[in-house]
Coordinates of C-alpha atoms in Angstrom, one line a residue:
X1 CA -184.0 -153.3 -127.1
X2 CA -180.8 -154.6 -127.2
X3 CA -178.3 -154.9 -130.1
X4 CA -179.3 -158.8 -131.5
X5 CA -175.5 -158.9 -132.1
X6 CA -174.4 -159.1 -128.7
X7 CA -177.4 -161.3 -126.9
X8 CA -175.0 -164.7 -127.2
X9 CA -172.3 -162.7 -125.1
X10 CA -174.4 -161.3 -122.8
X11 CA -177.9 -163.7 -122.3
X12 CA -176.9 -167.3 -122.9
X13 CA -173.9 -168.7 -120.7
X14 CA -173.4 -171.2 -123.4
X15 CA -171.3 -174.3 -122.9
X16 CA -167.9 -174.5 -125.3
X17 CA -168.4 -178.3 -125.7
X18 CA -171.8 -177.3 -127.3
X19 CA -170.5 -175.0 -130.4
X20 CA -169.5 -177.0 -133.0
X21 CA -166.8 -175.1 -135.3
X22 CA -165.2 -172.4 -132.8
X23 CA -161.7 -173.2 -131.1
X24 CA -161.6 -173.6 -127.4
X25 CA -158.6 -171.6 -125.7
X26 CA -157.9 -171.7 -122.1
X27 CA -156.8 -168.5 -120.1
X28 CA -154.7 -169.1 -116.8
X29 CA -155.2 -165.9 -115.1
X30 CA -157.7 -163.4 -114.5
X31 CA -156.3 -160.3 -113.7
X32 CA -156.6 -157.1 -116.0
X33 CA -154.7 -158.2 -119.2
X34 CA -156.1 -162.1 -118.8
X35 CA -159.5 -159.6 -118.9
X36 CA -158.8 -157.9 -121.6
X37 CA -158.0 -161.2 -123.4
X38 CA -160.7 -162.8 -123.0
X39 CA -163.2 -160.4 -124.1
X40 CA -160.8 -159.5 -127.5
X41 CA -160.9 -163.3 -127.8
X42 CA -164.6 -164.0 -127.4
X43 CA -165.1 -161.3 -130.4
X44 CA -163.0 -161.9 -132.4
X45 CA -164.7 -165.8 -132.6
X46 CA -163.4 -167.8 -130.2
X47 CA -164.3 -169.8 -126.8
X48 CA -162.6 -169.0 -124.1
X49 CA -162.0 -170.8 -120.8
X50 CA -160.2 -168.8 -117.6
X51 CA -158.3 -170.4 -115.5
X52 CA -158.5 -169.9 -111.6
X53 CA -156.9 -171.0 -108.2
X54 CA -160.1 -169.6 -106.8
X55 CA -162.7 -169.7 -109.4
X56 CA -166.2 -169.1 -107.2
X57 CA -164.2 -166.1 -105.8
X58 CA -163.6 -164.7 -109.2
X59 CA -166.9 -165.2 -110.7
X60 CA -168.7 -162.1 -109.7
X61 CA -166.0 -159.9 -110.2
X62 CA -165.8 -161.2 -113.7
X63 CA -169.6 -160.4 -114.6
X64 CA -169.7 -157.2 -112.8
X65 CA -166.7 -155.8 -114.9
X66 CA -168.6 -156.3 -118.3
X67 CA -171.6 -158.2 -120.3
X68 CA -169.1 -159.4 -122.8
X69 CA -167.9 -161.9 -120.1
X70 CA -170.8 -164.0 -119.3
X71 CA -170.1 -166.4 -122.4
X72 CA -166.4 -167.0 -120.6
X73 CA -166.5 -169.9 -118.7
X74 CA -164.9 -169.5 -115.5
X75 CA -163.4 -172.7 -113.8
X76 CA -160.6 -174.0 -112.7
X77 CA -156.6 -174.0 -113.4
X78 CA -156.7 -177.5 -113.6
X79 CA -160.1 -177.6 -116.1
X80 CA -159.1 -175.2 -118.1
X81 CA -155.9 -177.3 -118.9
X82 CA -158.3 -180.4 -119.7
X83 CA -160.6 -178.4 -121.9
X84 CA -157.6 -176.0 -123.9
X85 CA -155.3 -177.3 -126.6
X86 CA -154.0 -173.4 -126.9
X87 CA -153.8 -171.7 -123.2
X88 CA -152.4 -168.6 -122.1
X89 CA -150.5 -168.2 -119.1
X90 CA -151.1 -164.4 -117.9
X91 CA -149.2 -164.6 -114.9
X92 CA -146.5 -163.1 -113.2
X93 CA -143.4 -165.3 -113.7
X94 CA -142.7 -165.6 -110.0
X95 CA -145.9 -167.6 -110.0
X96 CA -145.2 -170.1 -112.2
X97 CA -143.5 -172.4 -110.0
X98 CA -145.8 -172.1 -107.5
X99 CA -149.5 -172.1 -109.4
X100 CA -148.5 -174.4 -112.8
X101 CA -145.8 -176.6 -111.0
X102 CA -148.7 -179.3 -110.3
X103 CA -150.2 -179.2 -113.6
X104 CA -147.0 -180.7 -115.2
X105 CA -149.1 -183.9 -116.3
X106 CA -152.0 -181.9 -117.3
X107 CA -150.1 -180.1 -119.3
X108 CA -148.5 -182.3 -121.3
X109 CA -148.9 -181.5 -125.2
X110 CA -150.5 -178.3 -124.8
X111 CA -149.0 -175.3 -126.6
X112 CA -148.7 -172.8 -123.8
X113 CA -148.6 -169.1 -124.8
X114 CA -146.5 -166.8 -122.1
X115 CA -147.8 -162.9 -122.2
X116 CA -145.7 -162.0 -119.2
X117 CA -142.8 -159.2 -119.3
X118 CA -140.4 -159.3 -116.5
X119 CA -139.3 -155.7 -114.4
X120 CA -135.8 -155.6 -115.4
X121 CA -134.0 -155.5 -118.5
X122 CA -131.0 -158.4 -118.1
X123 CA -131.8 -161.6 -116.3
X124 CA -130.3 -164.7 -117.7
X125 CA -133.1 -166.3 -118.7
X126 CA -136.1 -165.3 -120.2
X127 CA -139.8 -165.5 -118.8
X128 CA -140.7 -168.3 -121.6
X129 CA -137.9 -170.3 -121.2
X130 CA -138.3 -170.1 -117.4
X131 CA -141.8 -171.4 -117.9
X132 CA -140.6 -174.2 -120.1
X133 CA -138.2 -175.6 -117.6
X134 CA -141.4 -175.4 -115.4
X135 CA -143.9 -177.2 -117.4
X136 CA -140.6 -179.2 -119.3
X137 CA -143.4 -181.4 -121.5
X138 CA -145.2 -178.3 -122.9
X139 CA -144.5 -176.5 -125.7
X140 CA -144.1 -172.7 -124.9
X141 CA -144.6 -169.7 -127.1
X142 CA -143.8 -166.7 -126.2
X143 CA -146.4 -163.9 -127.6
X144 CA -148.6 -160.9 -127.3
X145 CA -146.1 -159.3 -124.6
X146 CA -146.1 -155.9 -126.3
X147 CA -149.5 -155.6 -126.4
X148 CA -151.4 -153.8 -123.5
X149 CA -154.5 -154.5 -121.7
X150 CA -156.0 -151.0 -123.7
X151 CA -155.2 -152.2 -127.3
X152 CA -156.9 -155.5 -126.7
X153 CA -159.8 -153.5 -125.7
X154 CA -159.5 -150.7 -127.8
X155 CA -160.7 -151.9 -131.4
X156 CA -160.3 -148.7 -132.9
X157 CA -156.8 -148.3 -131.5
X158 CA -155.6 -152.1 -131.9
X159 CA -155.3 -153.3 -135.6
X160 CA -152.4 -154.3 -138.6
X161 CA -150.2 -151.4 -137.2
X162 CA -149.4 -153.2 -133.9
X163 CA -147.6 -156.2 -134.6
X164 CA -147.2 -158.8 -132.2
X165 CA -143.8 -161.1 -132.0
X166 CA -143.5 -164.6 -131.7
X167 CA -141.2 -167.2 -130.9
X168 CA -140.9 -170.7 -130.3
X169 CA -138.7 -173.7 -131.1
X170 CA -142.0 -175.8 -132.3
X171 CA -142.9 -174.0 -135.8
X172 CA -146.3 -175.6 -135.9
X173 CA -147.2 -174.2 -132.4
X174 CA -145.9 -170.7 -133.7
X175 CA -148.1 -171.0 -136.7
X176 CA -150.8 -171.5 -134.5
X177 CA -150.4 -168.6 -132.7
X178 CA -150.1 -166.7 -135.5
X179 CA -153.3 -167.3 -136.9
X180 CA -155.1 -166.6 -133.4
X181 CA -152.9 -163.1 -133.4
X182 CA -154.3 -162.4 -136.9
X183 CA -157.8 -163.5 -136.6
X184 CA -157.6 -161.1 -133.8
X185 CA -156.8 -158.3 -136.2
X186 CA -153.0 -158.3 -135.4
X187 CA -149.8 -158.6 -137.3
X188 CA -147.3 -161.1 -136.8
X189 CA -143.3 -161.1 -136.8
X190 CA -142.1 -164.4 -136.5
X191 CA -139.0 -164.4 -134.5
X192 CA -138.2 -168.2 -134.2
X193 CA -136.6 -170.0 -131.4
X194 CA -137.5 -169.6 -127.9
X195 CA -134.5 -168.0 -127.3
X196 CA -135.6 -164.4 -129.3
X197 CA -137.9 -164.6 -125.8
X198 CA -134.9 -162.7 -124.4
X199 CA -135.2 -160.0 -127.0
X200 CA -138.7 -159.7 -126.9
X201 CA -139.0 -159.6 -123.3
X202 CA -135.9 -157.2 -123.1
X203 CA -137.4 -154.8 -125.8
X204 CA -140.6 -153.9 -124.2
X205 CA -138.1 -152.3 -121.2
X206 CA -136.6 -149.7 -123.5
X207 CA -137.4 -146.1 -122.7
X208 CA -136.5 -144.1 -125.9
X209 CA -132.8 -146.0 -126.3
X210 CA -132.5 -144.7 -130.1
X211 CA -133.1 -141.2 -128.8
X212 CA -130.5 -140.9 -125.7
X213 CA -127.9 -140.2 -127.8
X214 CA -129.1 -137.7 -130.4
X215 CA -130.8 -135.8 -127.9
X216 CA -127.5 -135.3 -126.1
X217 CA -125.4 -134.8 -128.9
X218 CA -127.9 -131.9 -130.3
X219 CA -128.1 -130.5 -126.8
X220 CA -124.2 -130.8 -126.7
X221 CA -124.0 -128.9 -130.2
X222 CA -126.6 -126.4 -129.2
X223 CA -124.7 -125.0 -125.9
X224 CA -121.1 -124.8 -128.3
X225 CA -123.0 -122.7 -130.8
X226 CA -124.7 -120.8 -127.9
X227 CA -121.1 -120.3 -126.0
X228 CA -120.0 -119.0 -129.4
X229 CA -122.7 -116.7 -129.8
X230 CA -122.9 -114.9 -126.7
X231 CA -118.7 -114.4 -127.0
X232 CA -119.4 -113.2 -130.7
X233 CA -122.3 -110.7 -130.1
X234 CA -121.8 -110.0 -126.4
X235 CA -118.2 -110.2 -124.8
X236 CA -116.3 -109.4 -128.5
X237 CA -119.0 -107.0 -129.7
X238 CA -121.4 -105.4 -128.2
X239 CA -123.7 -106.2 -131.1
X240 CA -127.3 -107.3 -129.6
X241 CA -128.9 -105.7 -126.3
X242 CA -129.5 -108.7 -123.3
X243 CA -133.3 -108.0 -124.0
X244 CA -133.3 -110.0 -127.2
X245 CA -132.0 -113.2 -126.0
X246 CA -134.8 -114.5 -126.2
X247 CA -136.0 -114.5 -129.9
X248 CA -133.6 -112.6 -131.9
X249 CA -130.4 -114.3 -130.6
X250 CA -131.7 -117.5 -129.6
X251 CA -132.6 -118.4 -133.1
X252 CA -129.1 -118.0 -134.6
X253 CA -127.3 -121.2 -132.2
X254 CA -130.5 -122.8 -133.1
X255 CA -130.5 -122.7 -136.7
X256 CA -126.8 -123.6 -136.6
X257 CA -127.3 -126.2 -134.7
X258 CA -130.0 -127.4 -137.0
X259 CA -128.1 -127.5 -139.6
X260 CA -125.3 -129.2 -138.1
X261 CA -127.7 -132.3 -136.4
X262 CA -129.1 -132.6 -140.5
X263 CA -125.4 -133.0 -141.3
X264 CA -124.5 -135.3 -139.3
X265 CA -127.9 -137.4 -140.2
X266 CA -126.3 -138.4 -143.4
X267 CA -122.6 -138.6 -142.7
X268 CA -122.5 -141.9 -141.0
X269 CA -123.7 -143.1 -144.4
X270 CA -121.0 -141.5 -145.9
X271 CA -118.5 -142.9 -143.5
X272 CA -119.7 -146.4 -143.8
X273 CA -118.6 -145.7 -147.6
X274 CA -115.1 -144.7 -146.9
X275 CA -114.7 -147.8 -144.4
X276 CA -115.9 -150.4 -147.3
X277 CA -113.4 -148.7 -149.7
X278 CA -110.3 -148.7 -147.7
X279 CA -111.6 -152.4 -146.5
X280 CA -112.1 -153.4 -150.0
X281 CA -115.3 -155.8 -148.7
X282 CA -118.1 -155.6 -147.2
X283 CA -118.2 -158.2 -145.1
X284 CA -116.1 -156.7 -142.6
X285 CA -118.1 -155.2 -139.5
X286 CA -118.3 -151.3 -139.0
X287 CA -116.8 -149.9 -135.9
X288 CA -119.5 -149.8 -133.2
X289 CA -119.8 -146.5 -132.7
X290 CA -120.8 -146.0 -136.4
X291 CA -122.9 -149.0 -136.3
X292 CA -125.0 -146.9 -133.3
X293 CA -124.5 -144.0 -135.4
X294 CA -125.6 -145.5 -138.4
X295 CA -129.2 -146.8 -136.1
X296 CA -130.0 -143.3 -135.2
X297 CA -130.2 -141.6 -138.1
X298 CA -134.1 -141.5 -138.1
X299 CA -134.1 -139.8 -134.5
X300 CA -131.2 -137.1 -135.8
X301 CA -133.8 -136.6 -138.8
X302 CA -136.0 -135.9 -136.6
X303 CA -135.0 -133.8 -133.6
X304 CA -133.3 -131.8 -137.0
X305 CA -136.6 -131.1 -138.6
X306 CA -138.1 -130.0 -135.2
X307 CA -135.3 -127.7 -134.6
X308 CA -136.0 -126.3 -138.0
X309 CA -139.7 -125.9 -137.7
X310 CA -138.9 -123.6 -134.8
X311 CA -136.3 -121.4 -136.5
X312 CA -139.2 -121.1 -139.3
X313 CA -141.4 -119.8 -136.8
X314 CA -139.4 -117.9 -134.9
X315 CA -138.0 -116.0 -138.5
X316 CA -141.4 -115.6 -139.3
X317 CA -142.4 -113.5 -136.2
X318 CA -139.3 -111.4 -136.5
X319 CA -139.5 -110.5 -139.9
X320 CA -139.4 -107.0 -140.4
X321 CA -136.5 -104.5 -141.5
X322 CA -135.9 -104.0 -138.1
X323 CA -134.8 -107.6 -137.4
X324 CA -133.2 -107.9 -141.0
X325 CA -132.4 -104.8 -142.1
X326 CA -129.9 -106.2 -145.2
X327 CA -133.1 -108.1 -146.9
X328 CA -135.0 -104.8 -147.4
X329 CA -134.7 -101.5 -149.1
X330 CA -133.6 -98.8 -146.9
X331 CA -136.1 -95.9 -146.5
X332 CA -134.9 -92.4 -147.7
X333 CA -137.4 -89.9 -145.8
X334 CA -136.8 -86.3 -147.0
X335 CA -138.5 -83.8 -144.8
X336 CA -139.2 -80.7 -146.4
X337 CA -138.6 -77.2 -145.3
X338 CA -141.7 -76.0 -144.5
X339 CA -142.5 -79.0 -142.7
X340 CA -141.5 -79.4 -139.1
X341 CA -139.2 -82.4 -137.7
X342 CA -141.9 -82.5 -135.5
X343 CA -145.0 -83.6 -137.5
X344 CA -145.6 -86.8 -137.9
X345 CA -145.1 -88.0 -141.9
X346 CA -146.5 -91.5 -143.2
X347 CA -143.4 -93.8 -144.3
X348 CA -143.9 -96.7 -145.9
X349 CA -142.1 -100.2 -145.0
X350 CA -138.9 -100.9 -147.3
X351 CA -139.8 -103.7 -149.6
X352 CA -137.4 -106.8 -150.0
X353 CA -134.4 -107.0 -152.3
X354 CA -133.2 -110.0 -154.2
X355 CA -131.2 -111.4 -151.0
X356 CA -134.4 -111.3 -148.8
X357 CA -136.6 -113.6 -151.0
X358 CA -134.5 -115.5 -152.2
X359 CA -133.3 -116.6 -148.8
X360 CA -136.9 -117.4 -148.2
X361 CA -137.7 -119.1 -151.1
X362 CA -134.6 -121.5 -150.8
X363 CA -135.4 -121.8 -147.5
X364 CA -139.1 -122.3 -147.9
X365 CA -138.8 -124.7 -150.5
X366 CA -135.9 -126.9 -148.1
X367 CA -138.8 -126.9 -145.6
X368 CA -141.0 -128.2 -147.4
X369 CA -138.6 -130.8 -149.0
X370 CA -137.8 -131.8 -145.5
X371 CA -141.0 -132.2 -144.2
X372 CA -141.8 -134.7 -147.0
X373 CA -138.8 -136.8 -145.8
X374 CA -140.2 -136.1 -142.4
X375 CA -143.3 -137.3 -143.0
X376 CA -142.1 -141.1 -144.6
X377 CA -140.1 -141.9 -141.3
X378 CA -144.3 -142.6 -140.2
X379 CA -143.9 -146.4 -140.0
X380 CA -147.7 -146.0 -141.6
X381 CA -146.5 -143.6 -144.6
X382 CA -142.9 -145.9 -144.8
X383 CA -144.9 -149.3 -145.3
X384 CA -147.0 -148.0 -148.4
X385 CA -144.0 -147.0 -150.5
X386 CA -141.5 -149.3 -151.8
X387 CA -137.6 -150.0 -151.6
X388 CA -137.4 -148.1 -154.7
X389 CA -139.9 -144.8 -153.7
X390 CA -138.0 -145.1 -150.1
X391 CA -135.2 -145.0 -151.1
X392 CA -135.6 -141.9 -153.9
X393 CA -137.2 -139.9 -150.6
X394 CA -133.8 -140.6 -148.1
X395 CA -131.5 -140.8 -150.6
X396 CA -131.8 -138.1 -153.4
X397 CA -134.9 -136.7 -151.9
X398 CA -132.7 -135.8 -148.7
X399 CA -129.2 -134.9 -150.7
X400 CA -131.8 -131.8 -152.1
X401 CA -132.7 -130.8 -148.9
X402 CA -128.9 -130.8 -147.6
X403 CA -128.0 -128.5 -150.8
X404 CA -130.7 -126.4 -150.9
X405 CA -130.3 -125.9 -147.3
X406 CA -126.4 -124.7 -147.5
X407 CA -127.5 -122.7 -150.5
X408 CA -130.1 -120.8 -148.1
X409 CA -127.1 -120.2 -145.7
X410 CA -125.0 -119.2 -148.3
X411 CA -127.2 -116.5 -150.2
X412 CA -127.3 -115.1 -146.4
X413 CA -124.4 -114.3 -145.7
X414 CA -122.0 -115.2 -148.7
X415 CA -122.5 -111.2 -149.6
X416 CA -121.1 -110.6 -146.4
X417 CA -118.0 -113.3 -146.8
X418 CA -116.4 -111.0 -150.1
X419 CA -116.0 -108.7 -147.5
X420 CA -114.0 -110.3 -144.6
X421 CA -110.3 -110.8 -144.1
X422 CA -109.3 -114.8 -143.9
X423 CA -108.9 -114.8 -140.7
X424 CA -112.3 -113.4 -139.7
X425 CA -114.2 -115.7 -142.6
X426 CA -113.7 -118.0 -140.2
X427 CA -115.3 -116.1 -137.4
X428 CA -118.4 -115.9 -139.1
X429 CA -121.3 -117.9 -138.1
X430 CA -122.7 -118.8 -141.2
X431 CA -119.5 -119.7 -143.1
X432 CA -118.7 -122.2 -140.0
X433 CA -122.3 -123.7 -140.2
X434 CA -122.4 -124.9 -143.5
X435 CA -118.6 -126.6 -143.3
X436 CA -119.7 -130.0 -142.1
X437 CA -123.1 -130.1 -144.8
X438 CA -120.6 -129.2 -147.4
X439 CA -117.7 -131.9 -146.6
X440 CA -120.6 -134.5 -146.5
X441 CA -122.5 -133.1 -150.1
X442 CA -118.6 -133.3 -151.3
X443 CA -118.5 -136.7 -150.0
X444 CA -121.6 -138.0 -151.4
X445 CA -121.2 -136.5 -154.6
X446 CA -117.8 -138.3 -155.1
X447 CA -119.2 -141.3 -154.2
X448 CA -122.3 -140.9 -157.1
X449 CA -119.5 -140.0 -159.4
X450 CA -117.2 -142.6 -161.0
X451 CA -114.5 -144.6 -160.4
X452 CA -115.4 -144.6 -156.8
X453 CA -119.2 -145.2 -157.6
X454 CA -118.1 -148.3 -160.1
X455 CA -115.9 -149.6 -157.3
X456 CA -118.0 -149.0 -154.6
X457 CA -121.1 -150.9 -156.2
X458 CA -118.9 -154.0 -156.8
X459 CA -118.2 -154.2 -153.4
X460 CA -121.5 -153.8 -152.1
X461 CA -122.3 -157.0 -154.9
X462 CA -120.0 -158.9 -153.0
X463 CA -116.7 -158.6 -154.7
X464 CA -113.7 -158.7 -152.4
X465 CA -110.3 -156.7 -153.1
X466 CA -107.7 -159.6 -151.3
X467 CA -109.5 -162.7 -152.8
X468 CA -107.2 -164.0 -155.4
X469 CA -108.5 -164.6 -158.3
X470 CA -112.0 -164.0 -157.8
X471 CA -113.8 -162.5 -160.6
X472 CA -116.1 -159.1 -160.4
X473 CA -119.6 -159.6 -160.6
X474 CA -120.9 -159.3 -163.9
X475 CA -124.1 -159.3 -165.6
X476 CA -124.9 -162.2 -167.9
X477 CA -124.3 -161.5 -171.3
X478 CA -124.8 -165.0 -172.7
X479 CA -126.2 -168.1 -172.7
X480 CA -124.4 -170.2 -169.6
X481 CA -124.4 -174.1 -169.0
X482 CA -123.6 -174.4 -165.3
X483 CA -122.3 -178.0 -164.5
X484 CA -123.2 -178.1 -160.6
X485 CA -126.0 -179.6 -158.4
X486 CA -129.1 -176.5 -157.9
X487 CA -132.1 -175.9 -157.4
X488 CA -134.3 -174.8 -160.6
X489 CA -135.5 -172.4 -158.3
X490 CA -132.5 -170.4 -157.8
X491 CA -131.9 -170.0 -161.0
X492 CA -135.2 -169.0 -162.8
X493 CA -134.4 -165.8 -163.0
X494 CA -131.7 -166.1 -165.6
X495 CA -133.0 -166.8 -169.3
X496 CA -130.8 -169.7 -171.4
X497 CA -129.1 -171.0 -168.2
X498 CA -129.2 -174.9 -168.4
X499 CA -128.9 -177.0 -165.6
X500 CA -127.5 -180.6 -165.6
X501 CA -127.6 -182.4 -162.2
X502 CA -124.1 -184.2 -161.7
X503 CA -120.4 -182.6 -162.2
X504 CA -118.9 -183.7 -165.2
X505 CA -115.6 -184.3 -163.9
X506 CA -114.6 -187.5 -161.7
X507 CA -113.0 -187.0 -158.0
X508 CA -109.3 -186.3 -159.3
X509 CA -109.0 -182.5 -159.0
X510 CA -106.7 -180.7 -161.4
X511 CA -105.1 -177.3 -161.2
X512 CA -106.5 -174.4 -160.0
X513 CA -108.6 -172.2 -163.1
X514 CA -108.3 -175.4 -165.3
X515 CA -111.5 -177.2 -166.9
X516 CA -111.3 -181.3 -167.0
X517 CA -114.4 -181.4 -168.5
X518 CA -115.1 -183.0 -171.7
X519 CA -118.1 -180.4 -172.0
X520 CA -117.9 -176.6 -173.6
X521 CA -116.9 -174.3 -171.9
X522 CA -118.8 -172.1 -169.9
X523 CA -118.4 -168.1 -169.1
X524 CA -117.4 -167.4 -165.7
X525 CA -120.2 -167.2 -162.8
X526 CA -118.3 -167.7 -160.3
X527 CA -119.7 -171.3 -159.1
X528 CA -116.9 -173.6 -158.1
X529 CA -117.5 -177.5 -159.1
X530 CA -116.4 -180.5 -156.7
X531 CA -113.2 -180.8 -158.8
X532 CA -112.7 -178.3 -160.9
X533 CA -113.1 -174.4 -161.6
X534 CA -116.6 -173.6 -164.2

């Protein structure tokens, strides 16, 4: 028998003007996303009229591609534009001239929502606006272009985590179209005028932007470390045989490459910093490059913890006193005299000395660390916590994980450093890999530390070094009368403020930092009156 639920979708082809309290919305289209509409539509509540040029040609196909169909009425373009308040155009923009063009009176009024995506990145206009110089007394929205054919189907794929963008210069139509995205089981980012049509339309075209550049840099950094290595161990020395390349040898550039790509996650940051010091505001842009730098921090997190993962493995597999003969005990085996060289004698393995685990519990418990941090740049994990728990995680959370990691690099070869001459310190591979992590844990701590911390919050509170006579912002210590025209609103927050709605002073403006007013006077907060300084 079949399921009672879906016998209105798939028995009755009932007529829309028939079903009191559903909304009507018209489909021009029918081609595999106008499909896919139309059957997300019809569940989630909601009539639904398609559009056609040839509308007995399409009925069959329609039918024979699913039951959930045969409550969409099929008819056509012209119809479906009498019958819809709300249609959307699924078509390809170069057919909107050509198809729509004639239904300019027809669709007069009618909030018209444009799904297409055009092939390449830069054009000068975008699809929506195209379609509103089409159909010039409609009111376009442009909407529901990043979502594919396979999430409106997919219920179990489609749901709060996909988020579909709006925009249109008519905020009542984007409303709307809001509450169709979410009765759909959607989320909605309202972008606003028609013109963020460009961006939305130009954003579906990206191919990994935000990860062209780290992946280059890190594959940049990886050969100079690799370069390095082979002239270290192969041309200088002949300190590894060509057969462990592949494991043994290969893990060293990687791991210092790791470590660099973590580094350099959290030195833009750093930068940015030293820029709003010298600049003494921050209201003055960053240079681009550290702008770009500063937007791909996530995908340098990220390629770093990968690159780390693998060095865990690959450590892992290798370790043994053979591989890492300085973490473990040597083996004394004393043959006795009566006892051949010959014979075979049991020897236990060497067990590890202080160096060897505590390498690997620094290291461990960085991994760890890092994974958590990892694990929050999931846009599903980063939504549940807030500004204050994100911001523990990638700021202090993160500064641990850069510390504990040098410390691991250091209790691995700093035994070795005591040893070396100056110049060959700086020869070694692990004093060289932990110089960029240190200069930025340097730079961050000086930065926590005051008077630079001090200074640098004032900045960031809006306080500007070359305004004259501008006062720092300060907290409120007392009661303040504030003699100015505001909104209750913006002030709720402040307890014992009191607001009176005209200036006390007349148009006749005296000197600069002076106070005309009859009134007393008030502490500084930094609100300027028509004539005179509060």
């Amino acid at each position: 028998m079949a399921n009672e639920a879906l016998i209105p979708l798939m028995k009755q082809k009932m007529k829309t003007d028939n079903r009191e309290g559903r909304t009507t919305l018209g489909i021009t289209g029918t081609g595999n996303f106008a499909v896919a509409l139309a059957k997300r539509l019809t569940m989630s509540g909601y009539d639904v009229i398609m559009g056609s040029r040839r509308p007995e040609a399409r009925q069959n196909n329609l039918t024979r591609i699913s039951d959930c169909l045969c409550g969409v009425e099929l008819t056509s373009i012209a119809e479906c534009f009498r019958k819809a308040s709300i249609i959307f155009v699924a078509l390809h923009m170069e057919d909107f001239k050509i198809t729509l063009e004639p239904f300019v009176d027809a669709a007069r009024g009618k909030i018209l929502i444009d799904v297409s995506n055009r092939e390449h990145p830069y054009a000068a206009i975008s699809n929506a606006e195209h379609l509103a110089s089409v159909l010039k007394h409609s009111i376009v929205v442009k909407g529901f272009n990043s979502i594919s054919a396979y999430t409106l189907e997919s219920f179990q794929e489609s749901g709060s985590s996909h988020k579909v963008f709006i925009a249109s210069n008519d905020s009542i139509a984007r409303n709307k179209v809001a509450d169709i995205a979410k009765t759909m089981g959607f989320s909605v980012v309202d972008l606003g005028g028609i013109r963020s049509a460009r961006f939305m339309e130009e954003f579906v075209l990206r191919v990994f932007s935000h990860w062209k550049i780290p992946i280059f840099f890190t594959f940049g950094i990886f050969n100079l470390w690799s370069l390095y290595i082979v002239y270290l161990y192969f041309i200088e020395a002949s300190v590894f045989q060509w057969e462990q390349v592949f494991l043994k040898v290969l893990n060293k550039p990687l791991c210092m490459t790791a470590i660099t790509v973590l580094a350099v996650t959290y030195l833009p940051s750093q930068l940015a910093s030293i820029v709003q010091v010298y600049n003494g505001t921050k209201h003055k842009q960053f240079p681009r490059f550290l702008v770009t730098w500063l937007k791909s921090r996530k995908q340098f997190g990220l390629i770093s913890f990968f690159l780390i993962t693998i060095h865990v493995i690959a450590s892992t597999v290798m370790m043994s006193p053979t591989y890492y003969s300085s973490w473990f005990r040597p083996v004394t085996v004393t043959v006795p005299a009566n006892v051949s060289v010959s014979q075979v004698l049991p020897v236990s393995p060497g067990v590890m000395i202080w160096k060897g685990e505590a390498t690997c519990l620094v290291g461990i418990t960085a991994f760890v660390l890092l994974a958590i941090v990892a694990v929050t740049s999931i846009p599903s994990v980063g939504d549940s916590l807030n500004w204050s728990e994100w911001r523990c995680i990638h700021s202090k959370l993160s500064l641990a994980v850069l510390i504990l990691t040098v410390g691991h690099v250091c209790i691995m070869g700093a035994p070795n450093w005591v040893n070396l001459e100056t110049l060959k310190l700086f020869k070694s591979i692990t004093f060289l890999s932990i110089l960029l992590p240190l200069l930025v844990i340097l730079l961050r701590l000086a930065f926590s530390c005051p008077p630079l911390s001090g200074y640098l919050r004032k900045i960031r509170r809006g306080w500007e070094r070359n305004s004259e006579g501008q006062t720092s912002p300060l907290v409120l210590e007392e009661p303040v009368t504030i003699l100015h025209q505001f909104d209750e609103k913006m002030v709720n927050g402040y307890q014992g403020v009191r607001l009176e709605s005209s200036c006390c002073c007349d148009n006749t403006a005296p000197a600069p930092s002076t106070s005309s007013c009859n009134q007393p006077k008030s502490v500084s907060f930094n609100v300027q009156c028509e004539c005179s300084a509060v």
